[in-house]
GROMACS .gro file of C-alpha atoms in nm:
model
  505
    1MET     CA    1   7.595   5.937   7.524
    2ALA     CA    2   7.229   6.020   7.472
    3LEU     CA    3   7.039   6.231   7.720
    4THR     CA    4   6.668   6.176   7.791
    5SER     CA    5   6.609   6.488   7.991
    6ASN     CA    6   6.781   6.788   8.137
    7LYS     CA    7   6.935   6.560   8.395
    8VAL     CA    8   7.286   6.451   8.298
    9PRO     CA    9   7.368   6.090   8.368
   10SER     CA   10   7.646   6.052   8.627
   11LEU     CA   11   7.986   5.982   8.485
   12ARG     CA   12   8.289   5.888   8.692
   13LEU     CA   13   8.628   5.977   8.547
   14ILE     CA   14   8.925   5.764   8.656
   15PRO     CA   15   9.264   5.912   8.566
   16THR     CA   16   9.515   5.645   8.463
   17THR     CA   17   9.888   5.647   8.426
   18GLY     CA   18   9.989   5.880   8.145
   19LYS     CA   19  10.277   5.883   7.900
   20LEU     CA   20  10.588   6.100   7.937
   21LEU     CA   21  10.655   6.279   7.619
   22ASN     CA   22  10.987   6.423   7.510
   23PRO     CA   23  10.958   6.786   7.414
   24SER     CA   24  11.263   6.762   7.189
   25LYS     CA   25  11.109   6.500   6.958
   26SER     CA   26  10.802   6.479   6.742
   27LEU     CA   27  10.630   6.149   6.792
   28SER     CA   28  10.442   5.933   6.540
   29LEU     CA   29  10.185   5.671   6.654
   30ALA     CA   30  10.460   5.400   6.595
   31SER     CA   31  10.610   5.519   6.925
   32TYR     CA   32  10.334   5.374   7.133
   33HIS     CA   33  10.346   5.028   7.292
   34HIS     CA   34  10.096   4.766   7.199
   35PRO     CA   35  10.081   4.393   7.266
   36LEU     CA   36  10.198   4.239   6.942
   37PRO     CA   37  10.562   4.168   6.874
   38ARG     CA   38  10.822   4.378   6.678
   39VAL     CA   39  10.720   4.695   6.850
   40SER     CA   40  10.979   4.918   7.026
   41LEU     CA   41  10.897   5.183   7.286
   42SER     CA   42  11.091   5.497   7.206
   43LEU     CA   43  10.955   5.746   7.460
   44SER     CA   44  11.196   5.924   7.693
   45SER     CA   45  11.140   6.177   7.965
   46ALA     CA   46  11.262   6.537   7.963
   47ALA     CA   47  11.384   6.717   8.270
   48SER     CA   48  11.254   7.055   8.150
   49LEU     CA   49  10.889   6.952   8.102
   50LYS     CA   50  10.689   6.633   8.163
   51LEU     CA   51  10.355   6.622   7.992
   52THR     CA   52  10.096   6.367   8.104
   53THR     CA   53   9.873   6.295   7.813
   54SER     CA   54   9.505   6.201   7.899
   55ARG     CA   55   9.440   5.831   7.954
   56LYS     CA   56   9.112   5.883   8.139
   57VAL     CA   57   8.867   5.605   8.127
   58VAL     CA   58   8.497   5.692   8.116
   59ALA     CA   59   8.291   5.460   8.341
   60MET     CA   60   7.914   5.492   8.340
   61ALA     CA   61   7.766   5.505   8.682
   62VAL     CA   62   7.390   5.525   8.580
   63GLU     CA   63   7.140   5.517   8.867
   64GLY     CA   64   6.932   5.218   8.775
   65SER     CA   65   6.904   5.004   8.460
   66ARG     CA   66   6.597   5.194   8.344
   67ASP     CA   67   6.802   5.509   8.288
   68LEU     CA   68   7.048   5.315   8.077
   69GLU     CA   69   6.778   5.150   7.876
   70MET     CA   70   6.608   5.489   7.820
   71SER     CA   71   6.934   5.629   7.695
   72ASN     CA   72   6.978   5.347   7.452
   73LEU     CA   73   6.618   5.381   7.327
   74THR     CA   74   6.637   5.754   7.262
   75ALA     CA   75   6.993   5.778   7.113
   76LEU     CA   76   7.001   5.909   6.763
   77SER     CA   77   7.316   5.706   6.685
   78PRO     CA   78   7.333   5.331   6.767
   79LEU     CA   79   7.694   5.392   6.876
   80ASP     CA   80   7.549   5.589   7.170
   81GLY     CA   81   7.269   5.347   7.223
   82ARG     CA   82   7.260   4.973   7.123
   83TYR     CA   83   7.639   4.952   7.075
   84TRP     CA   84   7.757   5.185   7.350
   85GLY     CA   85   7.921   4.901   7.550
   86LYS     CA   86   8.141   4.804   7.262
   87VAL     CA   87   8.259   5.158   7.162
   88LYS     CA   88   8.268   5.346   7.498
   89ASP     CA   89   8.641   5.323   7.522
   90LEU     CA   90   8.648   5.594   7.260
   91ALA     CA   91   8.436   5.837   7.458
   92SER     CA   92   8.716   5.980   7.679
   93SER     CA   93   8.900   6.104   7.369
   94MET     CA   94   8.655   6.149   7.082
   95SER     CA   95   8.352   6.296   7.265
   96GLU     CA   96   8.265   6.658   7.336
   97PHE     CA   97   8.409   6.598   7.678
   98GLY     CA   98   8.740   6.487   7.520
   99LEU     CA   99   8.756   6.799   7.305
  100ILE     CA  100   8.698   7.027   7.596
  101TYR     CA  101   8.948   6.841   7.805
  102PHE     CA  102   9.226   6.875   7.547
  103ARG     CA  103   9.146   7.241   7.497
  104VAL     CA  104   9.194   7.292   7.862
  105LEU     CA  105   9.524   7.108   7.848
  106VAL     CA  106   9.650   7.313   7.552
  107GLU     CA  107   9.551   7.645   7.710
  108ILE     CA  108   9.733   7.559   8.043
  109LYS     CA  109  10.042   7.428   7.869
  110TRP     CA  110  10.068   7.741   7.666
  111LEU     CA  111  10.056   7.960   7.974
  112ILE     CA  112  10.328   7.753   8.134
  113LYS     CA  113  10.536   7.780   7.814
  114LEU     CA  114  10.501   8.155   7.817
  115SER     CA  115  10.624   8.165   8.176
  116LYS     CA  116  10.953   8.000   8.072
  117ILE     CA  117  11.030   8.267   7.804
  118PRO     CA  118  11.244   8.532   7.973
  119GLU     CA  119  11.149   8.793   7.721
  120VAL     CA  120  10.781   8.768   7.820
  121SER     CA  121  10.838   8.958   8.138
  122GLU     CA  122  10.466   9.001   8.202
  123VAL     CA  123  10.446   8.626   8.289
  124PRO     CA  124  10.712   8.556   8.547
  125SER     CA  125  10.837   8.203   8.592
  126PHE     CA  126  10.586   8.009   8.788
  127SER     CA  127  10.669   7.861   9.126
  128LYS     CA  128  10.660   7.485   9.163
  129GLU     CA  129  10.336   7.525   9.364
  130ALA     CA  130  10.170   7.722   9.080
  131GLU     CA  131  10.270   7.462   8.818
  132VAL     CA  132  10.130   7.188   9.033
  133TYR     CA  133   9.807   7.382   9.073
  134LEU     CA  134   9.773   7.420   8.696
  135GLN     CA  135   9.859   7.059   8.630
  136GLY     CA  136   9.601   6.963   8.892
  137ILE     CA  137   9.325   7.132   8.679
  138ILE     CA  138   9.425   6.903   8.393
  139ASP     CA  139   9.452   6.586   8.600
  140GLY     CA  140   9.137   6.645   8.796
  141PHE     CA  141   8.929   6.761   8.500
  142SER     CA  142   8.577   6.620   8.552
  143VAL     CA  143   8.235   6.600   8.384
  144ASP     CA  144   8.121   6.875   8.622
  145ASP     CA  145   8.407   7.090   8.493
  146ALA     CA  146   8.298   7.017   8.133
  147LEU     CA  147   7.943   7.109   8.214
  148GLU     CA  148   8.059   7.439   8.364
  149VAL     CA  149   8.237   7.507   8.040
  150LYS     CA  150   7.921   7.437   7.847
  151LYS     CA  151   7.728   7.659   8.083
  152ILE     CA  152   7.966   7.951   7.995
  153GLU     CA  153   7.937   7.868   7.632
  154ARG     CA  154   7.558   7.929   7.645
  155VAL     CA  155   7.648   8.296   7.732
  156THR     CA  156   7.961   8.340   7.516
  157ASN     CA  157   7.820   8.143   7.213
  158HIS     CA  158   8.191   8.050   7.157
  159ASP     CA  159   8.320   7.718   7.265
  160VAL     CA  160   8.693   7.806   7.287
  161LYS     CA  161   8.631   8.132   7.458
  162ALA     CA  162   8.432   7.947   7.717
  163VAL     CA  163   8.732   7.738   7.804
  164GLU     CA  164   8.938   8.051   7.853
  165TYR     CA  165   8.678   8.202   8.087
  166PHE     CA  166   8.657   7.871   8.273
  167LEU     CA  167   9.028   7.868   8.333
  168LYS     CA  168   9.019   8.230   8.451
  169GLN     CA  169   8.753   8.136   8.703
  170LYS     CA  170   8.951   7.838   8.826
  171CYS     CA  171   9.263   8.045   8.872
  172GLU     CA  172   9.137   8.386   8.996
  173SER     CA  173   9.173   8.271   9.357
  174HIS     CA  174   9.537   8.173   9.313
  175PRO     CA  175   9.744   8.489   9.387
  176GLU     CA  176  10.032   8.404   9.144
  177ILE     CA  177   9.833   8.284   8.850
  178ALA     CA  178   9.565   8.548   8.894
  179LYS     CA  179   9.814   8.818   8.784
  180VAL     CA  180   9.854   8.656   8.438
  181LEU     CA  181   9.504   8.542   8.355
  182GLU     CA  182   9.489   8.734   8.023
  183PHE     CA  183   9.788   8.532   7.891
  184PHE     CA  184   9.599   8.200   7.881
  185HIS     CA  185   9.513   8.276   7.526
  186PHE     CA  186   9.789   8.513   7.437
  187ALA     CA  187   9.832   8.558   7.053
  188CYS     CA  188   9.610   8.250   6.992
  189THR     CA  189   9.332   8.214   6.743
  190SER     CA  190   9.079   7.947   6.841
  191GLU     CA  191   9.216   7.721   6.568
  192ASP     CA  192   9.555   7.720   6.751
  193ILE     CA  193   9.378   7.559   7.032
  194ASN     CA  194   9.141   7.344   6.832
  195ASN     CA  195   9.395   7.187   6.588
  196LEU     CA  196   9.621   7.073   6.873
  197SER     CA  197   9.319   6.944   7.065
  198HIS     CA  198   9.195   6.744   6.761
  199GLY     CA  199   9.545   6.610   6.702
  200LEU     CA  200   9.570   6.495   7.069
  201MET     CA  201   9.221   6.341   7.053
  202LEU     CA  202   9.322   6.133   6.747
  203GLN     CA  203   9.659   6.048   6.899
  204GLU     CA  204   9.480   5.920   7.210
  205ALA     CA  205   9.206   5.737   7.039
  206LEU     CA  206   9.442   5.561   6.794
  207SER     CA  207   9.713   5.461   7.038
  208SER     CA  208   9.480   5.358   7.323
  209VAL     CA  209   9.178   5.204   7.135
  210ILE     CA  210   9.200   5.167   6.756
  211LEU     CA  211   9.549   5.032   6.712
  212PRO     CA  212   9.510   4.776   6.991
  213ALA     CA  213   9.181   4.666   6.841
  214MET     CA  214   9.352   4.621   6.503
  215ASP     CA  215   9.630   4.428   6.664
  216ASP     CA  216   9.379   4.193   6.832
  217LEU     CA  217   9.214   4.137   6.495
  218ILE     CA  218   9.538   4.069   6.306
  219LYS     CA  219   9.652   3.837   6.585
  220SER     CA  220   9.328   3.640   6.572
  221ILE     CA  221   9.356   3.597   6.193
  222SER     CA  222   9.732   3.499   6.214
  223LEU     CA  223   9.647   3.245   6.477
  224MET     CA  224   9.394   3.097   6.240
  225ALA     CA  225   9.663   3.090   5.970
  226LYS     CA  226   9.888   2.878   6.182
  227GLU     CA  227   9.617   2.655   6.335
  228PHE     CA  228   9.472   2.573   5.990
  229ALA     CA  229   9.799   2.571   5.795
  230TYR     CA  230   9.761   2.196   5.705
  231VAL     CA  231   9.383   2.201   5.657
  232PRO     CA  232   9.332   2.142   5.289
  233MET     CA  233   9.062   2.348   5.114
  234LEU     CA  234   8.937   2.356   4.755
  235SER     CA  235   9.005   2.705   4.632
  236ARG     CA  236   8.772   2.898   4.400
  237THR     CA  237   8.856   3.140   4.126
  238HIS     CA  238   8.582   3.317   3.942
  239GLY     CA  239   8.350   3.129   4.178
  240GLN     CA  240   8.449   2.798   4.030
  241PRO     CA  241   8.640   2.512   4.190
  242ALA     CA  242   9.018   2.556   4.138
  243SER     CA  243   9.354   2.423   4.252
  244PRO     CA  244   9.373   2.308   4.619
  245THR     CA  245   9.509   2.540   4.884
  246THR     CA  246   9.491   2.536   5.268
  247LEU     CA  247   9.266   2.735   5.486
  248GLY     CA  248   9.563   2.865   5.683
  249LYS     CA  249   9.733   3.013   5.388
  250GLU     CA  250   9.426   3.203   5.279
  251MET     CA  251   9.395   3.341   5.638
  252ALA     CA  252   9.772   3.440   5.635
  253ILE     CA  253   9.713   3.659   5.329
  254PHE     CA  254   9.455   3.866   5.515
  255ALA     CA  255   9.681   3.890   5.829
  256VAL     CA  256   9.964   4.026   5.619
  257ARG     CA  257   9.762   4.271   5.425
  258LEU     CA  258   9.594   4.416   5.734
  259SER     CA  259   9.924   4.440   5.919
  260GLU     CA  260  10.072   4.648   5.638
  261GLU     CA  261   9.793   4.904   5.654
  262ARG     CA  262   9.818   4.910   6.038
  263ARG     CA  263  10.188   4.987   5.996
  264TYR     CA  264  10.109   5.273   5.764
  265LEU     CA  265   9.861   5.411   6.013
  266SER     CA  266  10.111   5.383   6.303
  267GLU     CA  267  10.365   5.576   6.101
  268THR     CA  268  10.130   5.873   6.021
  269LYS     CA  269  10.262   6.186   6.185
  270ILE     CA  270   9.986   6.384   6.362
  271LYS     CA  271  10.058   6.748   6.294
  272GLY     CA  272   9.981   7.073   6.470
  273LYS     CA  273  10.016   7.447   6.411
  274PHE     CA  274  10.040   7.739   6.653
  275ALA     CA  275  10.100   8.039   6.431
  276GLY     CA  276   9.812   8.271   6.504
  277ALA     CA  277   9.532   8.415   6.306
  278VAL     CA  278   9.666   8.349   5.951
  279GLY     CA  279   9.979   8.157   6.019
  280ASN     CA  280  10.224   8.449   6.024
  281TYR     CA  281  10.275   8.516   6.404
  282ASN     CA  282  10.145   8.871   6.346
  283ALA     CA  283  10.026   8.936   6.704
  284HIS     CA  284  10.323   8.749   6.858
  285ILE     CA  285  10.586   8.963   6.676
  286SER     CA  286  10.394   9.284   6.731
  287ALA     CA  287  10.397   9.227   7.106
  288TYR     CA  288  10.743   9.082   7.143
  289PRO     CA  289  10.947   9.135   6.826
  290ASN     CA  290  11.271   9.000   6.961
  291ILE     CA  291  11.148   8.647   7.021
  292ASP     CA  292  11.187   8.372   6.760
  293TRP     CA  293  10.813   8.283   6.763
  294PRO     CA  294  10.835   8.010   6.493
  295HIS     CA  295  11.091   7.831   6.713
  296VAL     CA  296  10.876   7.871   7.030
  297ALA     CA  297  10.581   7.740   6.849
  298GLU     CA  298  10.771   7.435   6.725
  299GLU     CA  299  10.892   7.364   7.077
  300PHE     CA  300  10.537   7.393   7.213
  301VAL     CA  301  10.372   7.172   6.955
  302THR     CA  302  10.635   6.899   6.978
  303SER     CA  303  10.617   6.911   7.360
  304LEU     CA  304  10.260   6.787   7.320
  305GLY     CA  305  10.381   6.482   7.126
  306LEU     CA  306  10.272   6.622   6.786
  307THR     CA  307  10.470   6.701   6.465
  308PHE     CA  308  10.503   7.073   6.404
  309ASN     CA  309  10.369   7.211   6.076
  310PRO     CA  310  10.535   7.552   5.990
  311TYR     CA  311  10.348   7.637   5.671
  312VAL     CA  312   9.979   7.694   5.756
  313THR     CA  313   9.698   7.949   5.721
  314GLN     CA  314   9.463   8.005   6.014
  315ILE     CA  315   9.420   7.631   6.019
  316GLU     CA  316   9.640   7.327   6.001
  317PRO     CA  317   9.558   7.205   5.644
  318HIS     CA  318   9.436   6.858   5.766
  319ASP     CA  319   9.635   6.674   5.492
  320TYR     CA  320   9.762   6.431   5.756
  321MET     CA  321   9.402   6.371   5.857
  322ALA     CA  322   9.326   6.271   5.497
  323ARG     CA  323   9.612   6.024   5.488
  324LEU     CA  324   9.512   5.881   5.828
  325PHE     CA  325   9.147   5.841   5.745
  326ASN     CA  326   9.234   5.692   5.393
  327THR     CA  327   9.457   5.436   5.560
  328ILE     CA  328   9.194   5.324   5.803
  329SER     CA  329   8.945   5.311   5.516
  330GLN     CA  330   9.185   5.081   5.329
  331PHE     CA  331   9.231   4.862   5.638
  332ASN     CA  332   8.849   4.848   5.652
  333ASN     CA  333   8.825   4.751   5.281
  334ILE     CA  334   9.056   4.451   5.341
  335LEU     CA  335   8.852   4.348   5.635
  336ILE     CA  336   8.529   4.371   5.415
  337ASP     CA  337   8.707   4.118   5.184
  338PHE     CA  338   8.783   3.894   5.474
  339ASP     CA  339   8.429   3.922   5.615
  340ARG     CA  340   8.275   3.832   5.275
  341ASP     CA  341   8.518   3.536   5.227
  342ILE     CA  342   8.440   3.394   5.565
  343TRP     CA  343   8.068   3.439   5.502
  344SER     CA  344   8.109   3.238   5.178
  345TYR     CA  345   8.322   2.974   5.347
  346ILE     CA  346   8.048   2.937   5.604
  347SER     CA  347   7.797   2.908   5.324
  348LEU     CA  348   8.000   2.642   5.148
  349GLY     CA  349   8.039   2.443   5.470
  350TYR     CA  350   8.404   2.502   5.522
  351PHE     CA  351   8.322   2.636   5.867
  352LYS     CA  352   8.045   2.579   6.113
  353GLN     CA  353   7.968   2.832   6.395
  354ILE     CA  354   7.960   2.740   6.766
  355THR     CA  355   7.682   2.909   6.953
  356LYS     CA  356   7.634   2.965   7.325
  357ALA     CA  357   7.366   2.780   7.504
  358GLY     CA  358   7.026   2.966   7.458
  359GLU     CA  359   7.140   3.157   7.148
  360ILE     CA  360   6.896   3.174   6.857
  361GLY     CA  361   7.064   3.122   6.522
  362SER     CA  362   6.750   3.205   6.317
  363SER     CA  363   6.412   3.320   6.414
  364THR     CA  364   6.223   3.075   6.208
  365MET     CA  365   6.476   2.805   6.104
  366PRO     CA  366   6.618   2.646   6.424
  367HIS     CA  367   6.878   2.440   6.217
  368LYS     CA  368   7.053   2.757   6.099
  369VAL     CA  369   7.325   2.968   6.261
  370ASN     CA  370   7.353   3.292   6.065
  371PRO     CA  371   7.692   3.447   6.021
  372ILE     CA  372   7.572   3.764   6.189
  373ASP     CA  373   7.902   3.884   6.335
  374PHE     CA  374   8.065   3.906   5.991
  375GLU     CA  375   7.751   4.065   5.841
  376ASN     CA  376   7.754   4.318   6.124
  377SER     CA  377   8.125   4.382   6.069
  378GLU     CA  378   8.079   4.433   5.694
  379GLY     CA  379   7.785   4.666   5.750
  380ASN     CA  380   7.966   4.887   6.004
  381LEU     CA  381   8.277   4.897   5.784
  382GLY     CA  382   8.062   5.034   5.499
  383LYS     CA  383   7.919   5.293   5.728
  384ALA     CA  384   8.266   5.381   5.867
  385ASN     CA  385   8.419   5.403   5.524
  386ALA     CA  386   8.142   5.644   5.392
  387GLU     CA  387   8.236   5.881   5.680
  388LEU     CA  388   8.610   5.829   5.651
  389ILE     CA  389   8.615   5.898   5.277
  390PHE     CA  390   8.397   6.212   5.324
  391LEU     CA  391   8.632   6.339   5.597
  392SER     CA  392   8.946   6.274   5.386
  393MET     CA  393   8.796   6.453   5.081
  394LYS     CA  394   8.650   6.747   5.265
  395LEU     CA  395   8.891   6.843   5.544
  396PRO     CA  396   9.195   6.940   5.315
  397VAL     CA  397   8.974   7.190   5.131
  398SER     CA  398   8.925   7.532   5.292
  399ARG     CA  399   8.856   7.857   5.117
  400MET     CA  400   9.157   8.090   5.108
  401GLN     CA  401   9.297   8.140   5.466
  402ARG     CA  402   9.009   7.958   5.632
  403ASP     CA  403   8.644   7.885   5.622
  404LEU     CA  404   8.450   7.727   5.908
  405THR     CA  405   8.309   7.420   5.725
  406ASP     CA  406   8.576   7.193   5.881
  407SER     CA  407   8.463   7.285   6.239
  408THR     CA  408   8.138   7.093   6.234
  409VAL     CA  409   8.277   6.816   6.020
  410LEU     CA  410   8.560   6.747   6.271
  411ARG     CA  411   8.303   6.669   6.535
  412ASN     CA  412   8.214   6.354   6.342
  413MET     CA  413   8.552   6.183   6.376
  414GLY     CA  414   8.425   5.982   6.663
  415GLY     CA  415   8.147   5.818   6.455
  416ALA     CA  416   8.378   5.713   6.183
  417LEU     CA  417   8.623   5.557   6.434
  418GLY     CA  418   8.331   5.419   6.641
  419HIS     CA  419   8.182   5.221   6.355
  420SER     CA  420   8.535   5.091   6.263
  421LEU     CA  421   8.592   4.974   6.624
  422LEU     CA  422   8.258   4.806   6.628
  423ALA     CA  423   8.338   4.624   6.305
  424TYR     CA  424   8.677   4.505   6.434
  425LYS     CA  425   8.515   4.368   6.749
  426SER     CA  426   8.237   4.193   6.558
  427ALA     CA  427   8.482   4.026   6.325
  428ILE     CA  428   8.690   3.905   6.629
  429GLN     CA  429   8.373   3.771   6.795
  430GLY     CA  430   8.281   3.587   6.477
  431ILE     CA  431   8.626   3.432   6.444
  432ARG     CA  432   8.593   3.292   6.802
  433LYS     CA  433   8.279   3.107   6.701
  434LEU     CA  434   8.431   2.941   6.395
  435GLN     CA  435   8.504   2.565   6.381
  436VAL     CA  436   8.646   2.397   6.068
  437MET     CA  437   8.417   2.134   5.926
  438ARG     CA  438   8.586   1.798   5.886
  439ARG     CA  439   8.420   1.587   5.616
  440TYR     CA  440   8.447   1.255   5.785
  441GLY     CA  441   8.498   1.356   6.147
  442VAL     CA  442   8.842   1.190   6.179
  443PRO     CA  443   8.948   1.283   6.541
  444GLU     CA  444   9.287   1.461   6.586
  445PRO     CA  445   9.370   1.462   6.210
  446TYR     CA  446   9.658   1.711   6.255
  447GLU     CA  447   9.810   1.500   6.530
  448LYS     CA  448   9.786   1.191   6.317
  449LEU     CA  449   9.967   1.362   6.035
  450LYS     CA  450  10.226   1.501   6.272
  451GLU     CA  451  10.296   1.160   6.408
  452LEU     CA  452  10.356   1.033   6.060
  453THR     CA  453  10.579   1.314   5.936
  454ARG     CA  454  10.771   1.465   6.225
  455GLY     CA  455  11.138   1.358   6.213
  456ARG     CA  456  11.077   1.084   5.962
  457ALA     CA  457  11.135   1.041   5.592
  458VAL     CA  458  10.802   1.043   5.410
  459ASN     CA  459  10.755   0.869   5.078
  460GLU     CA  460  10.474   0.752   4.860
  461GLU     CA  461  10.456   0.414   5.030
  462SER     CA  462  10.433   0.550   5.390
  463ILE     CA  463  10.160   0.795   5.281
  464ARG     CA  464   9.957   0.517   5.115
  465GLU     CA  465   9.986   0.303   5.422
  466PHE     CA  466   9.873   0.602   5.640
  467ILE     CA  467   9.562   0.656   5.422
  468LYS     CA  468   9.475   0.288   5.429
  469GLY     CA  469   9.477   0.298   5.803
  470LEU     CA  470   9.232   0.581   5.840
  471ASP     CA  471   8.876   0.522   5.949
  472LEU     CA  472   8.729   0.649   5.621
  473PRO     CA  473   8.468   0.527   5.368
  474ALA     CA  474   8.623   0.324   5.081
  475GLU     CA  475   8.544   0.588   4.827
  476ALA     CA  476   8.715   0.857   5.021
  477LYS     CA  477   9.027   0.638   5.065
  478SER     CA  478   9.028   0.572   4.690
  479GLN     CA  479   9.021   0.947   4.611
  480LEU     CA  480   9.305   1.016   4.865
  481LEU     CA  481   9.522   0.732   4.722
  482LYS     CA  482   9.501   0.890   4.374
  483LEU     CA  483   9.635   1.225   4.492
  484THR     CA  484  10.002   1.329   4.426
  485PRO     CA  485  10.203   1.626   4.546
  486HIS     CA  486  10.139   1.795   4.209
  487THR     CA  487   9.770   1.790   4.266
  488TYR     CA  488   9.765   1.884   4.630
  489VAL     CA  489   9.843   2.236   4.789
  490GLY     CA  490  10.195   2.333   4.688
  491ALA     CA  491  10.355   2.565   4.943
  492ALA     CA  492  10.033   2.674   5.104
  493ALA     CA  493  10.105   2.519   5.446
  494ALA     CA  494  10.454   2.659   5.466
  495LEU     CA  495  10.326   3.012   5.370
  496ALA     CA  496  10.062   2.985   5.640
  497LEU     CA  497  10.315   2.878   5.907
  498ALA     CA  498  10.553   3.157   5.827
  499VAL     CA  499  10.284   3.429   5.854
  500ASP     CA  500  10.453   3.593   6.164
  501GLU     CA  501  10.764   3.669   5.968
  502ALA     CA  502  10.565   3.861   5.702
  503LEU     CA  503  10.346   4.069   5.938
  504HIS     CA  504  10.435   4.443   5.947
  505LEU     CA  505  10.415   4.490   6.316
   0.00000   0.00000   0.00000
């Protein structure tokens, strides 16, 4: 969030129930529960180690509305200002606070892992009390703690080293842990800590915020597909009137397309490395040559819920990030297509928009209701994709065994996800305002057709009698009486109603 002075706004961190991860299995995002159907929860607990992943919720406790307004007015990014309320759920994982928190988690978990390796005699097995103390640092990590890390960083000029010094300060009063303070960062390069932290940040943001938002969007569109399954619509190819379809079937196409990209995203394995300065375990083997360090590293990385990458330089190559960001970008591309179609349908009069009392649809033309939600969605999707494409192109490229250009770039992941999230919420908000325009205002048209067709044989004569009984102008009745099944909508309604069977969820 934006700061207006040296005074830091008060934030209250509320820890929530975490997930239990199985150290013996690498998890993909598909393992996480979300509200839509066809999703299995495949997490299991391990007796040897239970890791609680951060599910902290950042709640603003600003003293007075003026402070909040000032923060909004002075923010460089609209995500941290005007749109903060819509994207703040990402803050606990994708912010500087989130990065520091996960660094603390990784350093502590590494020390605990070392204590469980008998050959590392310098780090004896911790007592239950000591492990509880260390876990308490993770669970109780606060904004004040993060500020203390930043204070140390101003001296060290090194962000990861500042975390190590912070942990030494926190543990120097504990008689058992104080004896092994130097092992917090044993054999680690900063990138060992950072790549795991970035992976955990992405894992948390995707599973807790982005995927659920995608699910809500897909569900909203699939509900439109079923609700409007029988609503006829003149389709348009090359911008010209074409064969009839139904509004529901066109919505079903988008729901299925989006769900497929969402599935690809959920199946992306988030990877991690822990192999030292150049990926060869040089320091590890020099200190303890009889330990199978690649095996230890794999156990440690998978215990965090990440997939182990054994072939690395100083950095994890970020190829999985490129796939992940490309998939989100493609999801966004499909949503741009949806936004533009809905915009056009509103323009053609297929939809009208419902406004709340007091809302202004246009500043100068009171008869208008502008499709601002879909326009905002499209605009933010473009901004998100520009950043996502840059991330996917840049991150896999690093000179020889490592250069530092990825470090500053990785700090922008939150912006790309934030604009995506904002776009999803804008589209959902727009969908909720839509109302199908009915040409002649016949009340309960679906129910009338249902009464005619449900459980009855329908033939040309019954349809003609149905049309004659409608309260429509003579010209409209004449046009309807001329229609035949061959000139109507084909299988459009059936395709729309079957949308749930086609969703990749």
